[in-house]
Amino acid sequence: MRVESVRMADSGLGDVESLPRGGFRCRLCHVTVANKPSLDDHLRGKKHQRLENLRNVRQAQELRSVFVSGFHKGTPASELSEYFQAYGEVVNVVMDKDKGVYAIVELQNEEVLEKVLAQPQHSLGGQKLRVKPREKKDFKYTPPRKQGSARQGQLNPEKLAQKLCEADDVDAQMPLMVQLFEFSESERRLRDLLVTLFQEVFLEFFPGSAILPFGSSVNGFDVSGCDLDLFLDLEKTKSFQASAKGPNEPQAQEGASPELDSRSEDSILSDIDLASATVPEVLELVATVLQKCVPGVHNVQAVLNARRPVVKFCHKESGLRGDISINNRLAICNTRFLQLCTEVDERVRPLVYVVRHWAKQQALAGNPFGGGPLLNNYALTLLVLFFLQTRNPPILPTVAHLRELSEDEERTVVDGWDCSLPKDPACLEPSGNAETLCSLLSEFFRLFEDYNFAGCVISLREGRQLPLPGFLSSCDMAGRLKLGPFNLQDPFEQSHNVAANVNEKMALRFQRCCRAAAKYCRSLQYQRKSSKGKIWGLVRLFQPGASEAEAPMAEGLVIYLPKFHEQLGQVGDLSHLWFQKVCTGVAFVLRDVLKCSCVETWQGLGEEQEASGTKQKEEGLEAKSEHMVAGAKHPINEEEDTVSPPAKRLRADALLPGGERTTWNCAAWHRVWLGRRRVRRQLHGPEPDSQQQQKAGSLELEAKVSDVIAQQEGEAGPAGPLLQFTVCAQFASTGASDEQDTHISLSFAPASEPSAAFQEFFHFLQGFLPRMVEQHLANSA
Ligand code: UTP
């Protein structure tokens, strides 16, 4: 049963929360204790007393301090002190050293403060001063983090390899990666200080605003040196500004409280109406505040053409880079989701750190400035979380399940998206899954080595892949989600494909690298520490380009077709029937949709029978190749293709499915891979995206598109085929066991040296063919 955390109401215990099973947590000191006597000890103890005193001192200082701006740049503190001494004693003046544009003046007491604020206008050296009370802020104590983390800067690849090789096994190497890459204590402290500084400054200019960090600084996947992502929440500032102005500005201002009045007059807010200002306008203002008023910040630049416009900055002393956005409340929610995942299971962090490092080394992921086709770190992290949702039993819950577990008061909707999540991970049942980290990593690669990224949408909301045809016809989101070669739906903003920037080439590289990594993970070099001092385990996985080097050229010309369970229903046990249906689909797409010649040469035999079947195969090949005349002016008569090849009649049902194979001789006659989208538009005119996408999936429409392209290339048609190639379909085995993996590989071999046109055609087929075969199977089911 879930026990609600209740804030204690007694005076003096305002910082204490009661926890399930009789425990308590002191929110001031971030300390959790098991029972009431321990709590009493803590509250009487040195640490609590010291922090309570510190908080009192800070709050008292705040209550008698003013924020002053408007003076000449470079005005010394002594001059300000002298000026304010006319109202009473000045205890301290803290100047903004870096820019010299504002100061905090601490007065002797609140009486002096009242006098200062009662003065309608202040001026110094001929400049009108802005003088405002300080914003009241919660006192926050940042607990020190455990020692021992090394800075990434000190970790060159050799050192990393050395440290990893010293571990006992991969299960020890993986948590070590977290220790080596996470923030050091000083780095975390620096970030906390920076966030506090930003908060102080922005509060002065945007009353009621809040600076909220999100992303890797706080989501549990911190890597030393990573960006500092900040969200400037101006909601309260907007309401404050609206209430100060009111529907009828002059009258409303009369009625507004004097405190709000004085603030709005002097505030930078008098220059802008937040309710009607555009995001770029507000960001320009944020950039100005950053540039002029935040000490130590430089290289401020507003990037306004991004999906989420931001202001970029750099902290001079530490070199830390960061972004501030103002319309990114969803990121706060997905950050909480990522945090929650790390709290639910301790295997999550090591696995994400290792996959992220591997992907970075293989140039598959990262966040390069200006985008590019790489998976961003957020997308890659979601991919790992999705993998953990699909384990049996699952290691992570689906987002839909998390929503069900959230209490009424935890229900949150942001920008129309349901972002409800439970606050307390303790409400989740522990996973019964006992897989080791070493095995999980290997399984991660196995899952994605042949994944049909283009043919489905990966949903963390549901914890499963949603096949495209079904997704397009059933889901409201279908029209809005930008589909591409890699479809990974944001678990909250469900119309956003977080991998929409990934192009086909990158999606294929990702698969290829997963395949090579999965293969390596099956080797002893991965699984066992070397006794001879050789590199082992994660070290070799991290070698840049290792995955590429292992992928033979021919592997680049293979398309893997998925299981098509949805379309084929229960034929899983009848593998040869399944194989036949898929082959029919492949031939149909090549021939009827893409208008290629496609002649089956022979249909295979079990490997054991290959020798005895060779003659028949050869006969079949000869018979069929007669139909495929190089240089012939038109595609071969379709009727000929329907004749059963001799080998087909010989095939017995008892043959091992693993040995089944079908080969076609093919020729492409037109550049059907170019300009399809344009032709689709010509055929249907401008249409809402959803319709367009649905139709893009229809075989009939795609066949028409090919016809139009063929016609546009000229009535007479080409003098000969543009490309000639063979396609060989067979079961592909990737498992470590003898069990046949249920997917089919299509190996393409060009008749001559692969030309640029062939490469283009092949890349096109990699996305198109699996989708269309899927469609064909669905139609014929
Ligand atoms: P990043 O991709 O930078 O991830 O997105 P990260 O985990 O912070 O990795 P670093 O900083 O590169 O090490 C930052 C945050 O932006 C939000 C997420 O909250 C993410 O954690 N984000 C990113 C989205 O909401 N949607 C996106 O498509 C991308």
Coordinates of C-alpha atoms in Angstrom, one line a residue, residues 422-743:
P422 CA 4.4 9.0 -9.2
K423 CA 6.8 11.0 -7.1
D424 CA 7.8 8.1 -5.0
P425 CA 9.5 5.2 -6.7
A426 CA 8.7 3.1 -3.7
C427 CA 5.1 2.7 -5.0
L428 CA 6.6 0.4 -7.7
E429 CA 7.0 -3.3 -7.2
P430 CA 10.6 -4.4 -7.6
S431 CA 11.2 -6.1 -10.9
G432 CA 11.6 -9.9 -10.7
N433 CA 14.2 -9.7 -13.5
A434 CA 17.6 -10.9 -12.4
E435 CA 19.6 -10.5 -15.6
T436 CA 23.1 -9.3 -15.1
L437 CA 24.5 -6.1 -16.6
C438 CA 26.8 -8.1 -18.8
S439 CA 23.9 -10.0 -20.3
L440 CA 21.7 -7.0 -20.6
L441 CA 24.2 -5.1 -22.6
S442 CA 24.6 -7.9 -25.0
E443 CA 20.8 -8.3 -25.3
F444 CA 20.4 -4.6 -26.0
F445 CA 22.6 -5.0 -29.1
R446 CA 20.7 -8.1 -30.1
L447 CA 17.4 -6.4 -29.9
F448 CA 18.4 -3.5 -32.2
E449 CA 20.7 -5.4 -34.6
D450 CA 17.8 -6.1 -37.0
Y451 CA 15.2 -3.8 -35.7
N452 CA 12.8 -2.5 -38.2
F453 CA 13.1 1.2 -37.2
A454 CA 11.5 2.5 -40.3
G455 CA 8.5 0.1 -40.1
C456 CA 7.3 0.9 -36.6
V457 CA 7.1 3.5 -34.0
I458 CA 8.9 2.8 -30.7
S459 CA 6.5 3.7 -27.9
L460 CA 7.8 4.0 -24.3
R461 CA 4.3 5.0 -23.3
E462 CA 3.1 1.4 -24.2
G463 CA 6.5 -0.3 -23.8
R464 CA 6.2 -1.9 -27.3
Q465 CA 6.7 -1.2 -30.9
L466 CA 3.7 0.0 -32.8
P467 CA 3.7 -1.3 -36.4
L468 CA 3.3 1.5 -38.9
P469 CA 0.2 0.5 -40.8
G470 CA -1.8 0.0 -37.5
F471 CA -0.3 3.1 -36.0
L472 CA -1.2 5.2 -39.0
S473 CA -4.8 4.0 -39.2
S474 CA -5.6 4.0 -35.5
C475 CA -3.7 6.7 -33.8
D476 CA -4.6 10.4 -33.6
M477 CA -0.9 11.2 -33.5
A478 CA -0.3 9.5 -36.8
G479 CA -0.6 12.7 -38.8
R480 CA 1.5 14.8 -36.5
L481 CA 4.4 12.5 -35.8
K482 CA 7.1 13.0 -38.3
L483 CA 7.9 9.5 -39.6
G484 CA 11.3 8.6 -41.0
P485 CA 13.9 5.9 -41.0
F486 CA 14.0 5.9 -37.2
N487 CA 10.7 6.4 -35.3
L488 CA 11.0 6.9 -31.5
Q489 CA 8.0 8.6 -30.0
D490 CA 8.6 10.9 -27.1
P491 CA 6.8 9.3 -24.1
F492 CA 5.0 12.6 -23.2
E493 CA 4.9 14.8 -26.2
Q494 CA 3.6 12.0 -28.3
S495 CA 3.5 13.9 -31.6
H496 CA 7.3 14.3 -31.4
N497 CA 9.7 11.8 -33.0
V498 CA 12.8 12.3 -31.0
A499 CA 14.8 10.6 -33.7
A500 CA 13.3 12.5 -36.6
N501 CA 16.7 13.9 -37.5
V502 CA 18.2 10.5 -38.1
N503 CA 18.6 9.7 -41.8
E504 CA 18.5 6.3 -43.4
K505 CA 22.2 6.0 -43.6
M506 CA 22.6 6.7 -39.9
A507 CA 19.8 4.3 -39.0
L508 CA 21.5 1.6 -41.0
R509 CA 24.9 2.4 -39.4
F510 CA 23.2 2.1 -36.0
Q511 CA 21.9 -1.3 -36.9
R512 CA 25.2 -2.4 -38.3
C513 CA 27.1 -1.3 -35.3
C514 CA 24.6 -3.1 -33.0
R515 CA 25.1 -6.2 -35.1
A516 CA 28.8 -6.1 -34.7
A517 CA 28.6 -5.3 -31.0
A518 CA 26.1 -8.2 -30.5
K519 CA 28.5 -10.5 -32.2
Y520 CA 31.4 -9.3 -30.1
C521 CA 29.3 -9.8 -27.0
R522 CA 29.0 -13.5 -27.8
S523 CA 32.8 -13.9 -27.7
L524 CA 34.9 -14.9 -24.8
Q525 CA 36.9 -11.7 -25.2
Y526 CA 33.8 -9.9 -24.0
Q527 CA 32.7 -12.3 -21.3
R528 CA 36.0 -13.1 -19.6
K529 CA 38.9 -11.1 -18.2
S530 CA 42.1 -11.7 -20.1
S531 CA 44.7 -13.5 -18.2
K532 CA 47.4 -12.5 -20.7
G533 CA 46.9 -8.7 -20.2
K534 CA 45.0 -8.3 -23.5
I535 CA 42.1 -5.9 -23.7
W536 CA 38.7 -7.5 -22.9
G537 CA 35.1 -6.7 -22.0
L538 CA 33.9 -3.2 -22.6
V539 CA 37.3 -1.9 -23.8
R540 CA 37.2 -3.5 -27.2
L541 CA 33.6 -2.5 -27.6
F542 CA 34.6 1.1 -27.1
Q543 CA 37.3 1.2 -29.7
P544 CA 36.2 3.8 -32.3
G545 CA 35.2 2.2 -35.6
A546 CA 35.5 -1.3 -34.2
S547 CA 32.0 -2.1 -35.2
E548 CA 32.4 -0.7 -38.7
A549 CA 35.6 -2.6 -39.3
E550 CA 33.8 -5.9 -38.4
A551 CA 31.0 -5.4 -40.8
P552 CA 32.0 -7.0 -44.1
M553 CA 31.2 -5.0 -47.2
A554 CA 28.6 -7.6 -48.2
E555 CA 26.7 -7.0 -45.0
G556 CA 26.1 -3.5 -46.2
L557 CA 23.9 -4.9 -48.9
V558 CA 21.6 -6.9 -46.7
I559 CA 18.1 -5.9 -45.7
Y560 CA 16.6 -7.7 -42.8
L561 CA 12.9 -8.2 -42.7
P562 CA 11.2 -8.4 -39.3
K563 CA 8.9 -11.1 -38.0
F564 CA 5.7 -9.5 -39.2
H565 CA 3.8 -11.3 -36.4
E566 CA 0.9 -8.8 -36.6
Q567 CA 0.4 -9.6 -40.3
L568 CA 1.1 -13.3 -40.3
G569 CA -0.8 -14.3 -37.1
Q570 CA 0.0 -17.8 -36.1
V571 CA 2.1 -19.0 -38.9
G572 CA 5.2 -18.7 -36.6
D573 CA 5.4 -22.5 -36.2
L574 CA 5.2 -23.1 -40.0
S575 CA 8.4 -21.3 -40.9
H576 CA 8.4 -22.4 -44.5
L577 CA 4.9 -21.1 -45.0
W578 CA 5.9 -17.8 -43.4
F579 CA 9.0 -17.7 -45.6
Q580 CA 7.0 -18.3 -48.7
K581 CA 4.5 -15.5 -47.9
V582 CA 7.3 -13.0 -47.2
C583 CA 9.0 -14.0 -50.5
T584 CA 5.7 -13.5 -52.4
G585 CA 5.5 -10.0 -50.8
V586 CA 9.1 -9.2 -51.8
A587 CA 8.6 -10.2 -55.4
F588 CA 5.3 -8.3 -55.5
V589 CA 6.8 -5.1 -54.3
L590 CA 9.8 -5.3 -56.7
R591 CA 7.7 -6.2 -59.6
D592 CA 4.3 -4.7 -59.2
V593 CA 5.1 -1.6 -57.1
L594 CA 8.5 -0.7 -58.3
K595 CA 8.1 -2.0 -61.9
C596 CA 11.3 -3.9 -61.8
S597 CA 11.8 -7.2 -63.6
C598 CA 12.0 -9.9 -61.1
V599 CA 12.5 -13.5 -62.0
E600 CA 12.8 -16.2 -59.5
T601 CA 15.8 -18.4 -60.3
W602 CA 15.3 -21.3 -57.9
Q603 CA 13.8 -22.0 -54.6
G604 CA 16.1 -23.5 -52.0
L605 CA 16.8 -26.7 -50.3
G606 CA 18.0 -27.5 -46.9
E607 CA 21.7 -27.0 -46.5
E608 CA 22.3 -30.8 -46.1
Q609 CA 20.6 -31.4 -49.4
E610 CA 22.3 -28.7 -51.2
A611 CA 24.8 -31.0 -52.9
S612 CA 22.1 -33.3 -54.3
G613 CA 19.9 -30.5 -55.3
T614 CA 22.7 -28.6 -57.1
K615 CA 21.7 -30.0 -60.5
Q616 CA 18.1 -29.0 -60.2
K617 CA 19.1 -25.6 -59.0
E618 CA 21.4 -25.1 -61.9
E619 CA 18.7 -26.3 -64.3
G620 CA 16.3 -23.9 -62.6
L621 CA 18.8 -21.1 -62.8
E622 CA 19.5 -21.7 -66.5
A623 CA 15.8 -22.0 -67.3
K624 CA 15.0 -18.7 -65.5
S625 CA 18.0 -16.7 -66.6
E626 CA 16.8 -17.1 -70.1
H627 CA 14.0 -14.8 -69.3
M628 CA 16.4 -12.2 -68.0
V629 CA 18.1 -10.8 -71.1
A630 CA 20.6 -8.1 -70.3
G631 CA 20.0 -5.1 -72.4
A632 CA 16.5 -6.1 -73.3
K633 CA 14.3 -3.2 -74.0
H634 CA 11.3 -4.0 -71.8
P635 CA 10.6 -5.9 -68.6
I636 CA 10.0 -9.5 -69.0
N637 CA 6.5 -10.8 -69.5
E638 CA 5.0 -11.2 -66.1
E639 CA 3.3 -14.4 -66.9
E640 CA 6.6 -16.1 -67.2
D641 CA 7.4 -15.3 -63.6
T642 CA 4.4 -17.2 -62.3
V643 CA 5.6 -20.5 -63.7
S644 CA 6.8 -22.7 -60.8
P645 CA 10.5 -23.3 -61.0
P646 CA 11.6 -26.9 -61.0
A647 CA 13.1 -26.7 -57.6
K648 CA 9.9 -25.5 -56.1
R649 CA 8.2 -28.7 -57.1
L650 CA 11.0 -30.7 -55.6
R651 CA 10.8 -29.0 -52.2
A652 CA 9.5 -31.2 -49.4
D653 CA 7.7 -29.7 -46.4
A654 CA 10.0 -31.6 -44.2
L655 CA 13.0 -29.5 -45.3
L656 CA 14.7 -27.5 -42.6
P657 CA 13.4 -24.0 -42.8
G658 CA 16.9 -22.6 -42.0
G659 CA 18.1 -23.8 -45.4
E660 CA 15.2 -22.3 -47.4
R661 CA 16.3 -19.8 -49.9
T662 CA 14.9 -17.9 -52.9
T663 CA 16.8 -15.9 -55.4
W664 CA 15.6 -13.5 -58.0
N665 CA 17.3 -12.0 -61.0
C666 CA 16.1 -8.4 -61.1
A667 CA 16.5 -5.3 -63.2
A668 CA 15.3 -1.8 -62.5
W669 CA 14.2 0.2 -65.6
H670 CA 13.4 3.6 -64.1
R671 CA 14.7 5.8 -61.4
V672 CA 11.7 4.9 -59.2
W673 CA 13.6 5.8 -56.1
L674 CA 13.8 9.5 -56.9
G675 CA 11.2 12.2 -56.5
R676 CA 8.4 9.9 -55.1
R677 CA 7.2 12.4 -52.6
R678 CA 6.8 15.1 -55.3
V679 CA 4.8 12.6 -57.5
R680 CA 2.7 11.6 -54.6
R681 CA 1.8 15.3 -54.1
Q682 CA 1.0 15.7 -57.8
L683 CA -1.3 12.7 -57.6
H684 CA -3.2 13.9 -54.6
G685 CA -2.6 17.6 -54.3
P686 CA -1.8 19.2 -50.9
E687 CA -3.3 17.0 -48.2
P688 CA -3.2 17.0 -44.4
D689 CA -0.1 15.1 -43.3
S690 CA -2.0 12.1 -41.9
Q691 CA -3.8 11.3 -45.1
Q692 CA -0.6 11.8 -47.0
Q693 CA 1.2 9.4 -44.7
Q694 CA -1.6 6.8 -44.9
K695 CA -1.6 6.9 -48.6
A696 CA 2.2 6.8 -48.7
G697 CA 1.8 3.4 -47.1
S698 CA -0.6 2.2 -49.7
L699 CA 0.7 -0.3 -52.3
E700 CA -1.7 1.0 -54.9
L701 CA -0.6 4.5 -54.6
E702 CA 3.0 3.6 -54.6
A703 CA 2.5 1.5 -57.8
K704 CA 0.9 4.6 -59.4
V705 CA 3.8 6.7 -58.3
S706 CA 6.2 4.3 -60.0
D707 CA 4.1 4.4 -63.2
V708 CA 4.2 8.2 -63.3
I709 CA 8.0 8.3 -62.8
A710 CA 8.4 5.7 -65.6
Q711 CA 6.2 7.9 -67.9
Q712 CA 8.0 11.0 -67.0
E713 CA 11.3 9.4 -68.0
G714 CA 10.0 9.2 -71.5
E715 CA 7.4 7.3 -73.5
A716 CA 10.0 5.2 -75.3
G717 CA 11.5 4.0 -72.0
P718 CA 15.2 3.4 -71.5
A719 CA 17.3 1.5 -74.0
G720 CA 18.1 -1.1 -71.4
P721 CA 17.8 -1.8 -67.7
L722 CA 19.4 0.9 -65.5
L723 CA 20.5 -1.7 -62.9
Q724 CA 20.8 -5.4 -62.8
F725 CA 21.1 -7.3 -59.6
T726 CA 20.2 -10.5 -57.7
V727 CA 18.3 -10.7 -54.5
C728 CA 18.6 -13.7 -52.3
A729 CA 16.1 -14.3 -49.5
Q730 CA 17.0 -16.7 -46.7
F731 CA 16.5 -17.3 -43.0
A732 CA 19.1 -15.4 -41.1
S733 CA 20.6 -16.8 -37.9
T734 CA 21.9 -14.3 -35.4
G735 CA 21.3 -16.2 -32.2
A736 CA 24.0 -17.7 -30.1
S737 CA 21.9 -20.8 -29.8
D738 CA 21.0 -23.3 -32.6
E739 CA 17.5 -21.9 -32.7
Q740 CA 16.7 -20.1 -35.9
D741 CA 16.0 -16.5 -35.4
T742 CA 12.8 -15.6 -37.1
H743 CA 13.8 -13.1 -39.6

